[in-house]
mmCIF file of C-alpha atoms in Angstrom:
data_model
loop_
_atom_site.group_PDB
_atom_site.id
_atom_site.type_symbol
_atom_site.label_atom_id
_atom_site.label_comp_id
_atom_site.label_asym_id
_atom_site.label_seq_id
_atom_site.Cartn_x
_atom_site.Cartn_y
_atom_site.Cartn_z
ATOM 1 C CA UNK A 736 -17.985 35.571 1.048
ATOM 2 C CA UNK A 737 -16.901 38.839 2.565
ATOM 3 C CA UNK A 738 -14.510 40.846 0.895
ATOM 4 C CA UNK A 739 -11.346 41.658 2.369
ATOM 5 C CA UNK A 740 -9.794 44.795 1.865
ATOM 6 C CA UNK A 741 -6.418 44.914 0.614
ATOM 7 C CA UNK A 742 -5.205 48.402 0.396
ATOM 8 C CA UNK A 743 -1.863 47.867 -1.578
ATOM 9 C CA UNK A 744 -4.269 46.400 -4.479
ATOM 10 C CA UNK A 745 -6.761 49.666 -4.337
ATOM 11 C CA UNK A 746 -3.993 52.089 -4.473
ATOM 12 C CA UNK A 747 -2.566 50.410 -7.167
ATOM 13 C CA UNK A 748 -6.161 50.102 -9.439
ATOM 14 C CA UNK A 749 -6.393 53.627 -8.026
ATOM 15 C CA UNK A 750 -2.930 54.501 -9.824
ATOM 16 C CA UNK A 751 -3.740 52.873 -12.531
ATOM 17 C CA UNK A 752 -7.097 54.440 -13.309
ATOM 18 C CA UNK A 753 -5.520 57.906 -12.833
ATOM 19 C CA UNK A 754 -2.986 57.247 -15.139
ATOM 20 C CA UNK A 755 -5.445 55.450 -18.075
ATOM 21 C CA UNK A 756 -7.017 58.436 -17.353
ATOM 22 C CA UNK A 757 -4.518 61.023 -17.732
ATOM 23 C CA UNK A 758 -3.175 59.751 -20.880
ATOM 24 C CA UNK A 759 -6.771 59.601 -22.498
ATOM 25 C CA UNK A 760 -7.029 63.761 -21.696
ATOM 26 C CA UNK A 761 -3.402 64.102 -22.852
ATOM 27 C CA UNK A 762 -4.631 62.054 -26.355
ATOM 28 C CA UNK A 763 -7.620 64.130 -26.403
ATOM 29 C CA UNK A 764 -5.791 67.409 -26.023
ATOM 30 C CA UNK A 765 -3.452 66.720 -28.637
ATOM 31 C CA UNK A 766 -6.022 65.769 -31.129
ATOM 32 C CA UNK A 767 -8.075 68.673 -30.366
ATOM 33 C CA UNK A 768 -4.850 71.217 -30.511
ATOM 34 C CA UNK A 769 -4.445 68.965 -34.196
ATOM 35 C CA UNK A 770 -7.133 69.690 -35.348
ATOM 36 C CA UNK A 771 -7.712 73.698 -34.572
ATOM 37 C CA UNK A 772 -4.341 73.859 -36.452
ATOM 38 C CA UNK A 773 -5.293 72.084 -39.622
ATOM 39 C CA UNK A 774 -9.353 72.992 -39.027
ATOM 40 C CA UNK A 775 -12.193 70.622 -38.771
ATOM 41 C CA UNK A 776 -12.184 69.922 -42.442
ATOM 42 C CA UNK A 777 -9.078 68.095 -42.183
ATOM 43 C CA UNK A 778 -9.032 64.425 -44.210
ATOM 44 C CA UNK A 779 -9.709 61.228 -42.654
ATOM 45 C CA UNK A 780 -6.650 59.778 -43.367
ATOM 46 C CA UNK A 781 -4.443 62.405 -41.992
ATOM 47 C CA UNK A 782 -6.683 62.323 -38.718
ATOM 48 C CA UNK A 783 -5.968 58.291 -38.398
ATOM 49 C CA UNK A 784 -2.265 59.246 -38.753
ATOM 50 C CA UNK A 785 -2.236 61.482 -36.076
ATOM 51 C CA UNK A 786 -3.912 59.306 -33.847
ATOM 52 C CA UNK A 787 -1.998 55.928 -34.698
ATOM 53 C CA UNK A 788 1.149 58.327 -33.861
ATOM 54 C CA UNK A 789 -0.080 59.599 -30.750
ATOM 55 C CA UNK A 790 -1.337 55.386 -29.448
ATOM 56 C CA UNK A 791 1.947 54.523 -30.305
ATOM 57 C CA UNK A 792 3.072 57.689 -28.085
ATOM 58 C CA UNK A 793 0.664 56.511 -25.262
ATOM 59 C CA UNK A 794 2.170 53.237 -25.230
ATOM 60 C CA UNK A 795 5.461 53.797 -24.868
ATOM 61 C CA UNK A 796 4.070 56.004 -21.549
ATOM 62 C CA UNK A 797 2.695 53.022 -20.504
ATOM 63 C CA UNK A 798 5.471 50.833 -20.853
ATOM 64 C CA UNK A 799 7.805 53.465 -18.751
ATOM 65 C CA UNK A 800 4.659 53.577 -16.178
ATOM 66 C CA UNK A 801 4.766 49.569 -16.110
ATOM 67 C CA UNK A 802 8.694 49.507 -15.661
ATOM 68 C CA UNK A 803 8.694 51.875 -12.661
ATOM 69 C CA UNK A 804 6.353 49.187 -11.025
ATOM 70 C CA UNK A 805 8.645 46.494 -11.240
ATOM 71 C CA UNK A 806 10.782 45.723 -7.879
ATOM 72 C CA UNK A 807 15.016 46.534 -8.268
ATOM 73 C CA UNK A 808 16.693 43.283 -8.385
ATOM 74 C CA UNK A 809 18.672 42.837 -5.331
ATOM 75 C CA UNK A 810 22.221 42.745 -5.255
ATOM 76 C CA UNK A 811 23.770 38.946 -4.488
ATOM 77 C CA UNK A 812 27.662 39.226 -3.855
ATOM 78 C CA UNK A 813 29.386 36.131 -4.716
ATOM 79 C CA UNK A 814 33.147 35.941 -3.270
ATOM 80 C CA UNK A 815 36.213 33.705 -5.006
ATOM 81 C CA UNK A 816 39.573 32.951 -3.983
ATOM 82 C CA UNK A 817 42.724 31.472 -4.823
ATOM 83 C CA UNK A 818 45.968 31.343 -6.066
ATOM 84 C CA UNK A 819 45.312 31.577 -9.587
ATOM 85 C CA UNK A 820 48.739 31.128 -11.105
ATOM 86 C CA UNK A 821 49.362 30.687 -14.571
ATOM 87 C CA UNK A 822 45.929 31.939 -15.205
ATOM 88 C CA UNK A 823 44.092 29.154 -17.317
ATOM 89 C CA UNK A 824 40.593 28.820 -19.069
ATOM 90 C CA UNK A 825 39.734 26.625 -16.526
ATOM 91 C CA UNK A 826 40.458 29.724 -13.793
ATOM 92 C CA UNK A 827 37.913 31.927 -16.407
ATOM 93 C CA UNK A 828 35.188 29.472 -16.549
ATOM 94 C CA UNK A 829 35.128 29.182 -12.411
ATOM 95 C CA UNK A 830 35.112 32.790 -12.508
ATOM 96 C CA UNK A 831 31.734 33.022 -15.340
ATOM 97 C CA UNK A 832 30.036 30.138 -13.390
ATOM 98 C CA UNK A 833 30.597 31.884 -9.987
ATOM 99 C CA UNK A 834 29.394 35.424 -11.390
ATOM 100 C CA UNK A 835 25.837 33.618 -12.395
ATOM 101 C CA UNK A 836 25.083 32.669 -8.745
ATOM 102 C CA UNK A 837 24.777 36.597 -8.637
ATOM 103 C CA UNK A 838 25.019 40.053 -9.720
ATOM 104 C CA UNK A 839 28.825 41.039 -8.639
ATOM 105 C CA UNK A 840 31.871 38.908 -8.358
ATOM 106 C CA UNK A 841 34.320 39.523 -5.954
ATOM 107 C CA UNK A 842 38.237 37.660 -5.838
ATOM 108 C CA UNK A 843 40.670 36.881 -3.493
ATOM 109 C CA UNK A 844 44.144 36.568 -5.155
ATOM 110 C CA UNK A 845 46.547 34.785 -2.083
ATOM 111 C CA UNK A 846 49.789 36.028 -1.391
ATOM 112 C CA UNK A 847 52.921 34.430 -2.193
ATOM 113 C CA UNK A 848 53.647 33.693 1.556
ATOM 114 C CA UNK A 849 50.628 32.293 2.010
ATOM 115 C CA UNK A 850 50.720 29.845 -1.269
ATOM 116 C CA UNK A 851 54.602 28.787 -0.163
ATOM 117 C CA UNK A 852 53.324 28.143 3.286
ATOM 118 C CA UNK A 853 50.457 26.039 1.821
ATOM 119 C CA UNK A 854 51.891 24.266 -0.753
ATOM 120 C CA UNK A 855 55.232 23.933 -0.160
ATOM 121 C CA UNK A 856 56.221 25.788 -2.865
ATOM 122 C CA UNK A 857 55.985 29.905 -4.383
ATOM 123 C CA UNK A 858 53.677 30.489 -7.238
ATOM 124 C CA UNK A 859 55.680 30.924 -10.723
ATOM 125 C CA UNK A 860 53.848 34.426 -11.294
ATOM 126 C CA UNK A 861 54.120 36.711 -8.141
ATOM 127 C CA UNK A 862 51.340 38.689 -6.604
ATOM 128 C CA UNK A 863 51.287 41.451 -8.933
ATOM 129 C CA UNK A 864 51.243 39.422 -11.776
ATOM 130 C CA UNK A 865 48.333 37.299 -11.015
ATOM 131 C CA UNK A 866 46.156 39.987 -10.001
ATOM 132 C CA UNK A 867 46.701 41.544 -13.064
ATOM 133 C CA UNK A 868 45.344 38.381 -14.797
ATOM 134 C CA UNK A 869 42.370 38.549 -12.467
ATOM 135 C CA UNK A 870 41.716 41.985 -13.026
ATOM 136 C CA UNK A 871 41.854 41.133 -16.759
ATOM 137 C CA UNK A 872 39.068 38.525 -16.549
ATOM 138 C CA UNK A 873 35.415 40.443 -17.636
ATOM 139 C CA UNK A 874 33.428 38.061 -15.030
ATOM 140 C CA UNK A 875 35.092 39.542 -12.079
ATOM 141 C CA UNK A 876 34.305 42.824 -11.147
ATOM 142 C CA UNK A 877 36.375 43.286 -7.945
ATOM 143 C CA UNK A 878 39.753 41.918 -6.671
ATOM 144 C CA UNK A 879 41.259 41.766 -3.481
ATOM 145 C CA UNK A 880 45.023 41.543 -3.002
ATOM 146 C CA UNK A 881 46.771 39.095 -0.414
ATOM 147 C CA UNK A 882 44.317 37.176 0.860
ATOM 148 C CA UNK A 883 45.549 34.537 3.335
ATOM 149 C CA UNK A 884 45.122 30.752 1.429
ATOM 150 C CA UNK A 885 43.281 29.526 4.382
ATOM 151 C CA UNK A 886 40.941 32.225 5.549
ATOM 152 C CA UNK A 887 41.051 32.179 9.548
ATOM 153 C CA UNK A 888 36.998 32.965 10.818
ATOM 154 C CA UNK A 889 38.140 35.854 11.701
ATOM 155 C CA UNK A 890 39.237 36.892 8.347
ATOM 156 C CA UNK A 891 36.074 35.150 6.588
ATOM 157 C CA UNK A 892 34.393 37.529 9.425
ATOM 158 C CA UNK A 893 35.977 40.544 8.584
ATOM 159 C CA UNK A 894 35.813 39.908 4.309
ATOM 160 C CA UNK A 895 31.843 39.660 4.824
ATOM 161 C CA UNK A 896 31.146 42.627 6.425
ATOM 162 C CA UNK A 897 33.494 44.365 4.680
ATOM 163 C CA UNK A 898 32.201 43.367 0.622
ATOM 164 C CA UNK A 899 29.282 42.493 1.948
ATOM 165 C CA UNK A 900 29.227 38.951 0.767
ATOM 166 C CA UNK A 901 26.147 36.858 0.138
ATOM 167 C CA UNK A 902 27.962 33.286 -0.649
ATOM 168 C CA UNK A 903 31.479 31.996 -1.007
ATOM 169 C CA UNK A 904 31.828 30.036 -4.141
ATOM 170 C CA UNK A 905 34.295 27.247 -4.800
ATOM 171 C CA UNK A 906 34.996 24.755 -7.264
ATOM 172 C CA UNK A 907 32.843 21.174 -6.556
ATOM 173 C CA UNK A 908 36.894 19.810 -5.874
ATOM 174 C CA UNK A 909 38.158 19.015 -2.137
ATOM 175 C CA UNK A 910 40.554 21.709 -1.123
ATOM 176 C CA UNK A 911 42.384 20.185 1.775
ATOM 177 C CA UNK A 912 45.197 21.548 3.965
ATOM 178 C CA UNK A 913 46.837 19.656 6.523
ATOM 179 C CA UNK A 914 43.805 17.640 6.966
ATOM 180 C CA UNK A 915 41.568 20.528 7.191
ATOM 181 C CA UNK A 916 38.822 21.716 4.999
ATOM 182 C CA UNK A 917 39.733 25.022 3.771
ATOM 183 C CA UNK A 918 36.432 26.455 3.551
ATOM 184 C CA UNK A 919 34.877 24.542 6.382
ATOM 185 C CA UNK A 920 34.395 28.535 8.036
ATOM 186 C CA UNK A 921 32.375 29.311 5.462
ATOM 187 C CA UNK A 922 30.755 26.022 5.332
ATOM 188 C CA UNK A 923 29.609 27.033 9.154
ATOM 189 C CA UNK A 924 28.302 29.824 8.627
ATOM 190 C CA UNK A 925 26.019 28.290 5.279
ATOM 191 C CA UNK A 926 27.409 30.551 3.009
ATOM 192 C CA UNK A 927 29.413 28.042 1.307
ATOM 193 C CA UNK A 928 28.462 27.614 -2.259
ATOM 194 C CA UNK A 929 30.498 25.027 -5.214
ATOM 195 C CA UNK A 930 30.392 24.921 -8.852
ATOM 196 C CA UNK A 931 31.538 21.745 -11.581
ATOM 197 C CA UNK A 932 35.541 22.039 -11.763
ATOM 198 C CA UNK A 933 36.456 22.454 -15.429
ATOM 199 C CA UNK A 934 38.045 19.089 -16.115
ATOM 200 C CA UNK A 935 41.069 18.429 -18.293
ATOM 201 C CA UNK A 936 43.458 21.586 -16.950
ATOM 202 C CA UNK A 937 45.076 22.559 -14.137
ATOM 203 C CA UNK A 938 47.801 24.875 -13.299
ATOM 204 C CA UNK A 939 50.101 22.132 -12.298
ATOM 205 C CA UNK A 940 49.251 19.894 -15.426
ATOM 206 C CA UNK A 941 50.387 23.026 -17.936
ATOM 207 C CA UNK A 942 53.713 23.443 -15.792
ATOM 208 C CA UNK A 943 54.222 19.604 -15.881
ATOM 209 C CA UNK A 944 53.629 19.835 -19.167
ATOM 210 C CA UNK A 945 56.029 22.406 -20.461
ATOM 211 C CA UNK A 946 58.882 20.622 -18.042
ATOM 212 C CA UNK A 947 58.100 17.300 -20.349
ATOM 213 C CA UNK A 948 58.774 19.688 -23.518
ATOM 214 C CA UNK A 949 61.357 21.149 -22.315
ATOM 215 C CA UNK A 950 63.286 17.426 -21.540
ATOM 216 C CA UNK A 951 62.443 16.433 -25.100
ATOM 217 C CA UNK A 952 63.899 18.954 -26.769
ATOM 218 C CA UNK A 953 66.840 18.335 -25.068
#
């Protein structure tokens, strides 16, 4: 069979065999520079010394070489939204699950108007104090402030070119306003991405149950 000629492979045997190379005349240097110091009748043990020190030397100039061939790993920006209020465990482990779909995790905090237009009713922590919380959380390395609750396609437009934004990540949980899929932009576009809800909290559990304490003590 003919051989085909691949260029990227020869210059990279080529680099390699210049390198090999190159460290053998550096080893062979530094042995000879050795042993004009100490003079030829130098013991054998020293001389293995010195040479185990400088392979172990040579190795670790390998092991750079062989890093500096590997490819960067690109950036994937994942982005997150949401109210957040009374800032939960539940809120944390959406946040660690959404940073391992990539390497940087961006949040939307909404505003208060946008959460009372929503929901019917403001958040018990105001805007400040919930990005604050965020900000506190070590998954997330980036927050942006008053983000609309429903993000118009104009707005998902504008937040992807402007984080540059690989995926928009939401819990696995229908998120329904007014009939509407909240996300369904993003679902257009295929850059929709969900993750498992954590199960067993919920901002409006934690309030409902410190309203049932607060009755009983009563």
């Amino acid at each position: 069979l003919a051989h085909t000629w691949q260029p990227e492979v020869c210059m990279f045997e080529s680099r390699q065999l210049l390198l090999s190379a190159a460290l053998a005349a550096s080893v062979a240097l530094l042995l000879d520079r050795w042993l004009r110091r100490r003079g030829r009748g130098t013991g054998k043990d020293a001389l293995a010394r010195e040479l185990a020190r400088l392979e172990a030397r040579a190795e670790a100039v390998r092991e750079a070489l062989a890093g500096l061939d590997e490819p960067p790993q690109r950036e994937v920006r994942i982005w997150m939204d949401g109210a957040f209020d009374m800032m939960h465990y539940g809120h944390a482990n959406a946040f660690r699950k959404g940073r391992a779909l990539g390497t940087h995790l961006i949040v939307g905090v909404n505003d208060d108007e946008s959460i009372l237009r929503c929901k019917g009713a403001p958040p018990l922590m105001n805007d400040e104090e919930r990005l604050a919380m965020v900000q506190a959380c070590k998954f997330v390395d980036e927050v942006v402030p008053k983000v609309p609750y429903i993000m118009s396609p104009e707005y998902l437009r504008w937040a992807i070119e402007t984080y540059r934004i690989d995926y928009v990540v939401h819990g696995d949980d229908p998120c329904i306003v007014d009939g509407r899929d909240v996300y369904e932009s993003a679902r257009a576009l295929g850059k929709y991405r969900t993750i498992p809800r954590t199960e067993g909290v919920s901002t409006t559990e934690i309030v409902g149950r410190g309203l049932a304490e607060t009755v009983e003590r009563r």
